[in-house]
């Protein structure tokens, strides 16, 4: 079985603060993919990033960065200098070879106050 | 380019009624899927399809039926609605034809359909 846990149900920050969203996963597979999706207040889900299990390099895209650590089974997402437009629900997701279906975490509601 | 189109956006049903949520994509994607989103539960996979004529169950299939007669369409049917099916439903598609490769492709989601069962 596979499982994704986003322990932070809700996070509230003030604009320009840095914020990290945690994602911990469980899988018996050695080959798997991890994702982050964003769901803004409009409701649609938007893809942010995909990593495979063989690539542990951290990634930075503008104010967004991702820290993938297989040793702790974590794939954390950091927003630097947060903005009000970052307010959304963020989902971490996992798919591995044995289950073959995408499993989402519970989601973290991020609210950025002006 | 419309992407993934879901209809209706909102629906209210009475317990025991039936209805179909429509999903259509114009990207020639082989893989299509239905998720439901409930507070604190994230998104849970209901059914999915890796191509026309092929469907399979996801994590929470009970109470739902699907079919895939064409590449473009993947309707979700509720045969006898129950209050527990009150949720927001998302259809999603991606390229790929099955297994890890399909699931590992980036999903394009529809705008969602909010269903309330009284």
CSV table of C-alpha atoms in Angstrom, one decimal:
chain,number,residue,atom,x,y,z
A,1,UNK,CA,0.0,0.0,0.0
A,2,UNK,CA,1.0,3.6,-0.3
A,3,UNK,CA,0.2,6.5,1.8
A,4,UNK,CA,0.8,10.3,1.8
A,5,UNK,CA,0.6,12.4,4.9
A,6,UNK,CA,0.4,16.1,5.0
A,7,UNK,CA,0.3,16.7,8.8
A,8,UNK,CA,-0.3,20.5,8.5
A,9,UNK,CA,-4.0,20.9,7.9
A,10,UNK,CA,-3.9,24.7,7.8
A,11,UNK,CA,-1.1,27.3,7.8
A,12,UNK,CA,-1.5,31.0,8.1
A,13,UNK,CA,1.3,33.4,7.4
A,14,UNK,CA,1.8,37.1,6.7
A,15,UNK,CA,2.9,38.2,3.3
A,16,UNK,CA,6.7,38.0,2.7
A,17,UNK,CA,7.1,35.2,5.2
A,18,UNK,CA,8.7,32.0,4.1
A,19,UNK,CA,6.5,28.9,4.6
A,20,UNK,CA,7.2,25.2,4.3
A,21,UNK,CA,4.6,22.6,3.5
A,22,UNK,CA,5.4,19.1,4.7
A,23,UNK,CA,4.8,15.9,2.9
A,24,UNK,CA,5.7,12.4,4.2
A,25,UNK,CA,5.0,9.3,2.1
A,26,UNK,CA,5.0,5.6,2.5
A,27,UNK,CA,5.7,3.1,-0.2
A,28,UNK,CA,7.4,-0.3,-0.6
A,29,UNK,CA,8.3,0.5,-4.2
A,30,UNK,CA,11.7,1.6,-5.2
A,31,UNK,CA,10.3,3.3,-8.3
A,32,UNK,CA,7.8,5.9,-7.7
A,33,UNK,CA,6.8,9.5,-8.5
A,34,UNK,CA,5.9,12.4,-6.3
A,35,UNK,CA,3.8,15.4,-7.2
A,36,UNK,CA,2.6,18.7,-5.8
A,37,UNK,CA,-0.7,20.2,-7.0
A,38,UNK,CA,-2.2,23.6,-6.1
A,39,UNK,CA,-5.9,24.3,-5.8
A,40,UNK,CA,-6.5,28.1,-5.6
A,41,UNK,CA,-9.8,29.5,-4.4
A,42,UNK,CA,-11.2,29.1,-8.0
A,43,UNK,CA,-11.2,25.4,-7.3
A,44,UNK,CA,-9.2,24.0,-10.2
A,45,UNK,CA,-6.2,21.8,-9.6
A,46,UNK,CA,-2.9,23.0,-11.1
A,47,UNK,CA,0.2,20.9,-11.5
A,48,UNK,CA,3.4,22.3,-9.8
A,49,UNK,CA,6.1,19.6,-9.9
A,50,UNK,CA,6.8,15.9,-10.4
A,51,UNK,CA,9.9,14.1,-9.1
A,52,UNK,CA,10.9,10.5,-9.6
A,53,UNK,CA,12.4,8.3,-6.9
A,54,UNK,CA,15.8,8.3,-8.6
A,55,UNK,CA,16.3,12.0,-8.7
A,56,UNK,CA,16.9,13.5,-5.2
A,57,UNK,CA,18.1,16.8,-6.5
A,58,UNK,CA,16.3,19.7,-5.0
A,59,UNK,CA,14.5,22.0,-7.4
A,60,UNK,CA,13.9,25.7,-7.4
A,61,UNK,CA,11.4,27.5,-9.6
A,62,UNK,CA,11.2,31.2,-8.8
A,63,UNK,CA,9.9,31.5,-5.2
A,64,UNK,CA,9.1,27.8,-5.0
A,65,UNK,CA,11.5,25.1,-4.0
A,66,UNK,CA,11.2,21.4,-3.2
A,67,UNK,CA,13.3,19.3,-0.9
A,68,UNK,CA,13.1,15.6,-1.7
A,69,UNK,CA,14.8,13.3,0.9
A,70,UNK,CA,14.4,9.6,0.5
A,71,UNK,CA,16.1,8.9,3.8
A,72,UNK,CA,13.1,10.5,5.6
A,73,UNK,CA,10.5,9.8,2.9
A,74,UNK,CA,9.7,13.4,2.7
A,75,UNK,CA,9.0,15.8,-0.2
A,76,UNK,CA,8.6,19.2,1.3
A,77,UNK,CA,7.6,22.4,-0.5
A,78,UNK,CA,8.8,25.8,0.5
A,79,UNK,CA,7.5,29.2,-0.7
A,80,UNK,CA,9.9,32.0,-0.2
A,81,UNK,CA,8.5,35.5,0.4
A,82,UNK,CA,4.9,34.4,0.2
A,83,UNK,CA,2.3,36.4,-1.5
A,84,UNK,CA,-1.5,36.7,-1.1
A,85,UNK,CA,-1.8,34.9,-4.5
A,86,UNK,CA,-0.2,31.8,-2.9
A,87,UNK,CA,-3.3,31.3,-0.8
A,88,UNK,CA,-4.6,27.9,-1.8
A,89,UNK,CA,-4.9,24.3,-0.9
A,90,UNK,CA,-1.7,22.3,-1.7
A,91,UNK,CA,-1.7,18.6,-2.3
A,92,UNK,CA,1.1,16.2,-2.3
A,93,UNK,CA,0.6,12.9,-4.3
A,94,UNK,CA,2.4,9.6,-4.9
A,95,UNK,CA,2.3,6.8,-7.4
A,96,UNK,CA,4.4,3.7,-7.2
A,97,UNK,CA,4.8,0.6,-9.4
A,98,UNK,CA,2.9,-1.9,-7.2
A,99,UNK,CA,-0.3,0.0,-6.7
A,100,UNK,CA,-0.2,2.0,-9.9
A,101,UNK,CA,-2.7,4.6,-8.9
A,102,UNK,CA,-2.1,8.1,-7.7
A,103,UNK,CA,-2.7,8.7,-4.0
A,104,UNK,CA,-3.2,12.2,-2.7
A,105,UNK,CA,-2.4,13.6,0.8
A,106,UNK,CA,-5.1,15.3,2.8
A,107,UNK,CA,-4.0,18.7,1.6
A,108,UNK,CA,-2.7,21.8,3.4
A,109,UNK,CA,-4.7,25.0,3.4
A,110,UNK,CA,-2.3,27.9,3.1
A,111,UNK,CA,-3.6,31.4,3.8
A,112,UNK,CA,-1.3,34.4,3.2
A,113,UNK,CA,-2.5,37.6,4.8
A,114,UNK,CA,-1.5,41.0,3.5
B,1,UNK,CA,-8.3,24.3,-26.5
B,2,UNK,CA,-11.0,23.4,-23.9
B,3,UNK,CA,-8.9,20.8,-22.0
B,4,UNK,CA,-11.2,18.8,-19.6
B,5,UNK,CA,-14.8,19.8,-19.5
B,6,UNK,CA,-17.1,18.7,-16.7
B,7,UNK,CA,-20.9,19.1,-16.5
B,8,UNK,CA,-22.8,20.1,-14.6
B,9,UNK,CA,-20.9,22.4,-12.2
B,10,UNK,CA,-23.6,22.1,-9.5
B,11,UNK,CA,-26.2,19.5,-8.8
B,12,UNK,CA,-28.6,18.8,-6.0
B,13,UNK,CA,-30.2,15.4,-5.8
B,14,UNK,CA,-32.6,13.6,-3.5
B,15,UNK,CA,-31.6,10.3,-1.9
B,16,UNK,CA,-32.2,7.5,-4.4
B,17,UNK,CA,-32.1,9.6,-7.5
B,18,UNK,CA,-29.7,8.8,-10.3
B,19,UNK,CA,-27.6,11.1,-12.4
B,20,UNK,CA,-24.5,11.2,-14.6
B,21,UNK,CA,-21.6,13.5,-14.3
B,22,UNK,CA,-20.2,14.2,-17.8
B,23,UNK,CA,-16.5,14.5,-18.6
B,24,UNK,CA,-15.0,15.2,-22.0
B,25,UNK,CA,-11.4,16.0,-23.0
B,26,UNK,CA,-10.1,17.1,-26.4
B,27,UNK,CA,-6.4,16.3,-25.9
B,28,UNK,CA,-6.6,12.8,-27.2
B,29,UNK,CA,-5.6,11.5,-23.7
B,30,UNK,CA,-5.7,7.8,-23.2
B,31,UNK,CA,-5.9,8.0,-19.4
B,32,UNK,CA,-9.0,9.4,-17.7
B,33,UNK,CA,-10.0,9.3,-14.1
B,34,UNK,CA,-12.6,10.5,-11.5
B,35,UNK,CA,-11.8,11.7,-8.1
B,36,UNK,CA,-13.9,12.9,-5.2
B,37,UNK,CA,-12.7,15.6,-2.8
B,38,UNK,CA,-14.0,15.7,0.7
B,39,UNK,CA,-12.7,18.0,3.6
B,40,UNK,CA,-9.7,16.5,5.3
B,41,UNK,CA,-9.6,13.5,2.9
B,42,UNK,CA,-7.8,15.0,0.0
B,43,UNK,CA,-8.7,13.5,-3.4
B,44,UNK,CA,-9.7,9.9,-3.6
B,45,UNK,CA,-9.7,7.9,-6.9
B,46,UNK,CA,-13.1,6.5,-7.8
B,47,UNK,CA,-12.6,4.9,-11.2
B,48,UNK,CA,-10.2,5.2,-14.0
B,49,UNK,CA,-9.7,4.2,-17.6
B,50,UNK,CA,-6.5,3.6,-19.6
B,51,UNK,CA,-8.3,3.7,-23.0
B,52,UNK,CA,-11.6,3.2,-24.8
B,53,UNK,CA,-13.4,0.1,-23.5
B,54,UNK,CA,-11.2,-0.3,-20.5
B,55,UNK,CA,-12.1,0.8,-17.0
B,56,UNK,CA,-11.0,-0.2,-13.5
B,57,UNK,CA,-11.8,0.6,-9.9
B,58,UNK,CA,-10.0,3.1,-7.8
B,59,UNK,CA,-10.0,3.5,-4.0
B,60,UNK,CA,-13.7,4.3,-3.5
B,61,UNK,CA,-15.7,2.8,-6.3
B,62,UNK,CA,-18.8,1.7,-4.5
B,63,UNK,CA,-22.0,3.4,-5.7
B,64,UNK,CA,-20.5,4.6,-8.9
B,65,UNK,CA,-20.4,3.2,-12.4
B,66,UNK,CA,-18.3,4.3,-15.4
B,67,UNK,CA,-17.9,3.5,-19.1
B,68,UNK,CA,-15.5,4.5,-21.8
B,69,UNK,CA,-17.0,4.1,-25.2
B,70,UNK,CA,-14.8,6.8,-26.8
B,71,UNK,CA,-11.4,8.3,-26.1
B,72,UNK,CA,-13.0,11.7,-25.4
B,73,UNK,CA,-15.7,10.9,-22.9
B,74,UNK,CA,-15.7,9.3,-19.4
B,75,UNK,CA,-19.1,9.7,-17.7
B,76,UNK,CA,-19.6,8.9,-14.0
B,77,UNK,CA,-22.9,7.5,-13.0
B,78,UNK,CA,-24.6,7.5,-9.6
B,79,UNK,CA,-27.3,4.9,-9.8
B,80,UNK,CA,-29.0,5.6,-6.4
B,81,UNK,CA,-27.5,8.7,-4.8
B,82,UNK,CA,-26.8,8.7,-1.0
B,83,UNK,CA,-26.0,11.6,1.3
B,84,UNK,CA,-22.5,10.1,1.6
B,85,UNK,CA,-21.9,10.9,-2.0
B,86,UNK,CA,-22.2,14.6,-1.3
B,87,UNK,CA,-18.8,15.8,-2.5
B,88,UNK,CA,-16.9,17.7,-5.2
B,89,UNK,CA,-16.0,15.5,-8.1
B,90,UNK,CA,-13.1,16.0,-10.4
B,91,UNK,CA,-12.4,14.4,-13.7
B,92,UNK,CA,-8.7,14.3,-14.8
B,93,UNK,CA,-6.9,13.0,-17.9
B,94,UNK,CA,-3.3,12.4,-19.0
B,95,UNK,CA,-1.4,10.9,-21.9
B,96,UNK,CA,-0.1,7.3,-21.5
B,97,UNK,CA,-1.6,3.9,-21.7
B,98,UNK,CA,-1.4,2.2,-18.4
B,99,UNK,CA,0.5,1.3,-15.3
B,100,UNK,CA,3.0,3.5,-13.7
B,101,UNK,CA,3.7,5.4,-16.9
B,102,UNK,CA,0.0,6.5,-17.1
B,103,UNK,CA,-0.3,7.4,-13.5
B,104,UNK,CA,3.0,9.2,-13.5
B,105,UNK,CA,2.0,11.6,-16.2
B,106,UNK,CA,0.8,15.0,-15.2
B,107,UNK,CA,-3.0,15.2,-14.8
B,108,UNK,CA,-5.1,17.8,-16.4
B,109,UNK,CA,-8.1,18.4,-14.2
B,110,UNK,CA,-11.6,19.7,-15.0
B,111,UNK,CA,-13.1,22.5,-13.0
B,112,UNK,CA,-15.1,20.2,-10.7
B,113,UNK,CA,-18.7,19.3,-10.1
B,114,UNK,CA,-20.3,20.0,-6.7
B,115,UNK,CA,-22.9,17.4,-5.9
B,116,UNK,CA,-25.2,17.6,-2.9
B,117,UNK,CA,-27.5,14.7,-2.0
B,118,UNK,CA,-30.3,15.5,0.4
